[in-house]
Tab-separated table of C-alpha atoms in Angstrom:
chain	number	residue	atom	x	y	z
N	1	MET	CA	25.809	45.981	-3.911
N	2	SER	CA	22.273	45.379	-3.290
N	3	SER	CA	20.515	43.354	-1.862
N	4	ALA	CA	17.481	43.104	-3.919
N	5	PRO	CA	17.116	40.114	-6.040
N	6	ARG	CA	18.307	39.590	-9.645
N	7	ILE	CA	15.879	38.293	-12.261
N	8	TYR	CA	16.016	37.820	-15.946
N	9	LEU	CA	13.476	39.303	-17.960
N	10	PRO	CA	14.955	39.911	-21.823
N	11	GLN	CA	12.056	42.325	-22.563
N	12	ALA	CA	13.533	44.926	-20.527
N	13	SER	CA	14.584	47.856	-22.231
N	14	ALA	CA	13.792	51.351	-20.887
N	15	ALA	CA	12.815	53.047	-17.515
N	16	GLY	CA	9.476	53.888	-16.901
N	17	THR	CA	8.165	50.914	-18.252
N	18	ARG	CA	5.773	47.944	-16.574
N	19	LEU	CA	6.398	44.582	-17.329
N	20	PRO	CA	4.685	41.407	-16.318
N	21	LEU	CA	6.696	38.886	-14.661
N	22	ASP	CA	6.857	34.998	-15.915
N	23	ASP	CA	5.425	32.210	-13.857
N	24	ASN	CA	9.051	30.939	-12.275
N	25	ASN	CA	9.985	34.615	-11.587
N	26	ALA	CA	6.411	35.260	-10.243
N	27	THR	CA	6.823	31.804	-7.784
N	28	HIS	CA	10.338	32.793	-6.721
N	29	LEU	CA	9.824	36.468	-5.778
N	30	LEU	CA	5.933	36.228	-3.938
N	31	ARG	CA	5.925	32.658	-2.974
N	32	VAL	CA	9.780	31.765	-1.755
N	33	LEU	CA	11.245	35.286	-0.785
N	34	ARG	CA	7.336	36.398	0.218
N	35	MET	CA	7.765	39.461	-1.590
N	36	THR	CA	5.232	42.353	-1.567
N	37	GLU	CA	4.279	45.648	-3.188
N	38	GLN	CA	7.186	47.933	-4.172
N	39	ASP	CA	9.784	45.240	-3.054
N	40	ALA	CA	12.997	46.379	-4.998
N	41	VAL	CA	14.563	44.233	-7.293
N	42	LEU	CA	17.189	44.347	-9.792
N	43	VAL	CA	16.499	43.625	-13.529
N	44	PHE	CA	18.659	42.731	-16.277
N	45	ASN	CA	17.865	41.514	-19.603
N	46	GLY	CA	21.035	39.426	-21.023
N	47	ARG	CA	22.309	42.007	-23.367
N	48	GLY	CA	24.675	44.022	-20.615
N	49	SER	CA	21.480	46.324	-19.035
N	50	GLU	CA	20.297	46.156	-15.411
N	51	PHE	CA	17.655	48.481	-13.927
N	52	ALA	CA	16.646	49.222	-10.699
N	53	ALA	CA	12.754	47.920	-10.198
N	54	ARG	CA	9.866	47.839	-7.916
N	55	LEU	CA	7.305	45.233	-7.886
N	56	CYS	CA	3.639	46.185	-8.712
N	57	ASP	CA	0.321	44.978	-9.210
N	58	VAL	CA	1.247	41.932	-6.935
N	59	GLN	CA	-1.640	39.606	-6.972
N	60	LYS	CA	-1.748	36.045	-5.146
N	61	LYS	CA	-0.031	34.492	-7.898
N	62	SER	CA	0.999	37.647	-10.064
N	63	ALA	CA	3.222	40.598	-10.743
N	64	ALA	CA	4.816	42.734	-12.403
N	65	VAL	CA	7.922	44.919	-12.371
N	66	GLU	CA	8.480	49.018	-13.031
N	67	LEU	CA	11.492	49.433	-14.493
N	68	GLN	CA	13.091	52.676	-12.890
N	69	GLN	CA	16.502	53.411	-13.695
N	70	CYS	CA	19.059	51.598	-15.659
N	71	LEU	CA	21.857	51.211	-13.321
N	72	ARG	CA	24.344	49.410	-15.923
N	73	GLN	CA	25.014	49.790	-19.673
N	74	GLU	CA	28.144	47.212	-20.023
N	75	PRO	CA	29.381	46.764	-23.515
N	76	PRO	CA	30.193	42.642	-24.835
N	77	LEU	CA	33.003	40.910	-23.029
N	78	ARG	CA	36.059	41.787	-23.837
N	79	LEU	CA	37.157	38.447	-24.737
N	80	ALA	CA	34.217	36.161	-26.359
N	81	LEU	CA	34.549	32.742	-25.535
N	82	HIS	CA	33.040	29.958	-27.465
N	83	LEU	CA	33.187	26.912	-25.065
N	84	GLY	CA	32.343	23.075	-27.905
N	85	GLN	CA	32.399	20.804	-24.809
N	86	VAL	CA	31.307	17.506	-25.552
N	87	VAL	CA	28.193	16.396	-23.062
N	88	SER	CA	29.081	14.769	-20.154
N	89	LYS	CA	27.267	12.377	-17.713
N	90	GLY	CA	24.694	13.623	-15.253
N	91	ASP	CA	24.929	16.989	-13.604
N	92	ARG	CA	28.691	17.180	-14.924
N	93	MET	CA	26.866	19.414	-17.790
N	94	ASP	CA	25.133	21.061	-15.566
N	95	PHE	CA	28.162	21.975	-13.852
N	96	THR	CA	30.297	23.034	-16.597
N	97	ILE	CA	27.456	25.144	-17.611
N	98	GLN	CA	26.658	26.996	-14.453
N	99	LYS	CA	30.855	27.918	-14.036
N	100	ALA	CA	31.555	28.710	-17.098
N	101	THR	CA	28.727	31.322	-17.185
N	102	GLU	CA	30.721	32.616	-13.728
N	103	LEU	CA	33.586	33.048	-15.511
N	104	GLY	CA	32.542	35.194	-18.129
N	105	ILE	CA	32.369	32.829	-21.013
N	106	SER	CA	30.161	34.290	-24.505
N	107	ASP	CA	28.695	31.054	-26.076
N	108	ILE	CA	28.563	27.266	-25.374
N	109	THR	CA	27.915	24.828	-27.693
N	110	PRO	CA	27.656	20.914	-26.794
N	111	LEU	CA	28.990	18.485	-28.807
N	112	TRP	CA	28.498	14.846	-29.467
N	113	SER	CA	31.972	12.593	-30.157
N	114	GLU	CA	32.902	9.109	-30.467
N	115	ARG	CA	33.345	8.519	-27.376
N	116	CYS	CA	30.136	10.468	-26.088
N	117	GLU	CA	28.066	8.299	-23.359
N	118	VAL	CA	24.958	10.830	-23.847
N	119	ARG	CA	22.866	10.898	-26.801
N	120	LEU	CA	19.747	12.766	-26.812
N	121	LYS	CA	17.166	13.690	-29.236
N	122	GLY	CA	13.957	15.000	-30.329
N	123	GLU	CA	11.735	15.965	-26.731
N	124	ARG	CA	14.196	14.801	-24.324
N	125	LEU	CA	16.722	16.834	-26.133
N	126	ASP	CA	14.210	19.697	-26.432
N	127	LYS	CA	13.666	19.286	-22.392
N	128	LYS	CA	17.808	19.714	-21.657
N	129	MET	CA	18.635	22.510	-23.749
N	130	GLU	CA	15.647	24.808	-22.122
N	131	HIS	CA	17.121	23.371	-18.847
N	132	TRP	CA	20.793	24.299	-19.914
N	133	ARG	CA	19.561	27.566	-20.955
N	134	ASN	CA	17.822	28.074	-17.634
N	135	VAL	CA	21.108	27.101	-15.543
N	136	ALA	CA	23.172	29.911	-17.738
N	137	VAL	CA	20.272	32.208	-16.612
N	138	ALA	CA	20.452	31.261	-12.956
N	139	ALA	CA	24.234	31.428	-12.616
N	140	CYS	CA	24.010	35.136	-14.994
N	141	GLU	CA	21.786	35.807	-11.755
N	142	GLN	CA	23.406	34.709	-9.221
N	143	SER	CA	27.082	36.098	-10.443
N	144	GLY	CA	26.084	39.409	-11.175
N	145	ARG	CA	26.571	39.089	-15.045
N	146	THR	CA	24.107	41.272	-17.347
N	147	TRP	CA	25.135	39.210	-20.469
N	148	VAL	CA	23.362	35.886	-21.048
N	149	PRO	CA	25.862	33.205	-22.811
N	150	GLU	CA	24.594	31.746	-25.841
N	151	ILE	CA	23.570	27.804	-25.504
N	152	HIS	CA	23.423	26.739	-28.848
N	153	GLN	CA	22.008	23.732	-30.517
N	154	PRO	CA	24.152	19.933	-30.152
N	155	VAL	CA	26.094	19.486	-32.928
N	156	HIS	CA	29.017	16.988	-33.635
N	157	PHE	CA	32.376	17.963	-32.980
N	158	LEU	CA	33.855	17.626	-36.271
N	159	ASP	CA	30.718	20.151	-37.815
N	160	TRP	CA	31.295	22.541	-34.755
N	161	THR	CA	35.403	22.290	-35.391
N	162	SER	CA	35.231	22.818	-39.428
N	163	ALA	CA	32.988	26.252	-38.899
N	164	ARG	CA	34.980	27.980	-36.150
N	165	GLN	CA	36.215	31.233	-37.466
N	166	GLU	CA	38.034	32.408	-33.706
N	167	ASP	CA	41.268	34.067	-33.906
N	168	VAL	CA	42.731	31.691	-31.529
N	169	ARG	CA	41.142	27.811	-31.826
N	170	LEU	CA	42.662	25.636	-29.133
N	171	LEU	CA	41.817	21.687	-28.092
N	172	LEU	CA	42.474	20.669	-24.747
N	173	HIS	CA	45.266	17.777	-25.754
N	174	PRO	CA	49.150	17.572	-24.772
N	175	HIS	CA	49.626	17.697	-28.791
N	176	GLN	CA	51.497	20.469	-31.095
N	177	GLN	CA	51.099	22.603	-28.313
N	178	LYS	CA	52.118	26.383	-28.635
N	179	PRO	CA	52.507	28.978	-25.596
N	180	LEU	CA	50.300	31.059	-25.046
N	181	ARG	CA	52.444	34.280	-24.990
N	182	ASP	CA	53.501	33.351	-28.254
N	183	TYR	CA	49.686	34.538	-29.632
N	184	ALA	CA	49.131	38.053	-30.072
N	185	GLN	CA	46.066	39.327	-28.206
N	186	PRO	CA	43.089	37.759	-29.386
N	187	ASP	CA	39.360	38.932	-29.794
N	188	THR	CA	37.732	35.509	-29.908
N	189	ILE	CA	38.949	31.849	-28.671
N	190	ALA	CA	37.144	28.722	-29.443
N	191	LEU	CA	38.192	26.022	-27.236
N	192	LEU	CA	37.730	22.552	-27.737
N	193	VAL	CA	37.128	19.951	-24.889
N	194	GLY	CA	36.558	16.315	-24.604
N	195	PRO	CA	34.134	13.968	-23.169
N	196	GLU	CA	35.209	11.427	-19.839
N	197	GLY	CA	37.128	9.099	-22.161
N	198	GLY	CA	38.602	11.826	-24.063
N	199	PHE	CA	38.903	12.227	-28.039
N	200	SER	CA	40.364	9.362	-30.177
N	201	ASP	CA	43.597	9.942	-32.267
N	202	THR	CA	41.659	10.228	-35.240
N	203	GLU	CA	39.558	13.068	-33.753
N	204	VAL	CA	42.422	14.744	-32.263
N	205	GLU	CA	43.980	14.960	-36.108
N	206	GLN	CA	41.001	16.199	-37.281
N	207	ALA	CA	40.126	18.826	-34.691
N	208	LEU	CA	44.341	19.972	-35.649
N	209	GLN	CA	43.822	19.837	-39.332
N	210	ALA	CA	40.711	22.195	-38.752
N	211	GLY	CA	43.021	24.684	-37.177
N	212	PHE	CA	43.247	23.686	-33.916
N	213	ALA	CA	46.170	23.475	-31.513
N	214	GLY	CA	46.815	21.747	-28.513
N	215	LEU	CA	46.841	22.950	-24.997
N	216	THR	CA	47.638	21.155	-21.693
N	217	LEU	CA	47.355	22.549	-17.765
N	218	GLY	CA	49.849	21.043	-16.034
N	219	PRO	CA	51.081	17.020	-15.378
N	220	ARG	CA	47.380	16.258	-13.796
N	221	ILE	CA	44.715	14.259	-15.507
N	222	LEU	CA	41.667	16.541	-15.112
N	223	ARG	CA	38.005	15.537	-15.025
N	224	THR	CA	35.984	16.860	-18.030
N	225	GLU	CA	34.735	19.363	-16.107
N	226	THR	CA	37.202	20.513	-14.216
N	227	ALA	CA	39.451	20.845	-17.335
N	228	ALA	CA	37.208	23.008	-19.382
N	229	LEU	CA	36.508	25.583	-16.591
N	230	ALA	CA	40.481	25.427	-15.319
N	231	ALA	CA	41.238	26.226	-19.150
N	232	LEU	CA	38.691	29.189	-18.870
N	233	SER	CA	40.402	30.619	-15.897
N	234	VAL	CA	43.794	30.401	-17.365
N	235	LEU	CA	42.498	32.697	-20.795
N	236	GLN	CA	40.554	35.042	-18.837
N	237	PHE	CA	43.419	35.416	-16.976
N	238	GLN	CA	45.845	35.558	-20.129
N	239	TRP	CA	43.367	38.049	-22.160
N	240	GLY	CA	40.768	38.582	-20.719
N	241	ASP	CA	38.452	40.411	-17.576
N	242	PHE	CA	40.518	38.450	-14.790
N	243	SER	CA	43.964	40.658	-16.101
N	244	ALA	CA	42.652	43.883	-15.850
């Protein structure tokens, strides 16, 4: 595997083109890694393509890359996993987004619920959304992913559950469980994970009425960020690219 650093440039589309680096990538490559003209980098566009590239037009604070060869053109993930995660406090949401990206999530929608202790709106929400998307991109750079998951605008969990059309819809809650082996192989899955304090009984009933079935992960009580990642791992092993 190449030791060249990987960077995300969504405009990358064809070998032979030159693309200017944004400020973040330029700072990282030039000032942190101290790279110079013609040093090798890997560029991915978040839509399945990865290119071998070289630094060019290097200045003190700016540079470009020349895409030399398309190394990978990967199809979409074999299992589309959409995580609806009630927003958690502190850096727990960052951790969930980072690790879910590494585990092959397709979409993440932050959710509000009755017991959610985080309230964001306006400029604070805009900044948090940009931050979460950057967390997902950084996780792709580290893990070798070529597809960047979509981080959707936060909505109330009732709006999210009522809009779901995935083949399998699961709620992390020990209620009306159906063994995973009893499901047919799905192409799409929606996974609903509650806040630190869990969903209320009313919310659980509302999710069940929206077509969700319960899923439990053994006898222990897991923290919200642990539960999401454990469930994603199980689903990838059962039906996704962990089973290949």
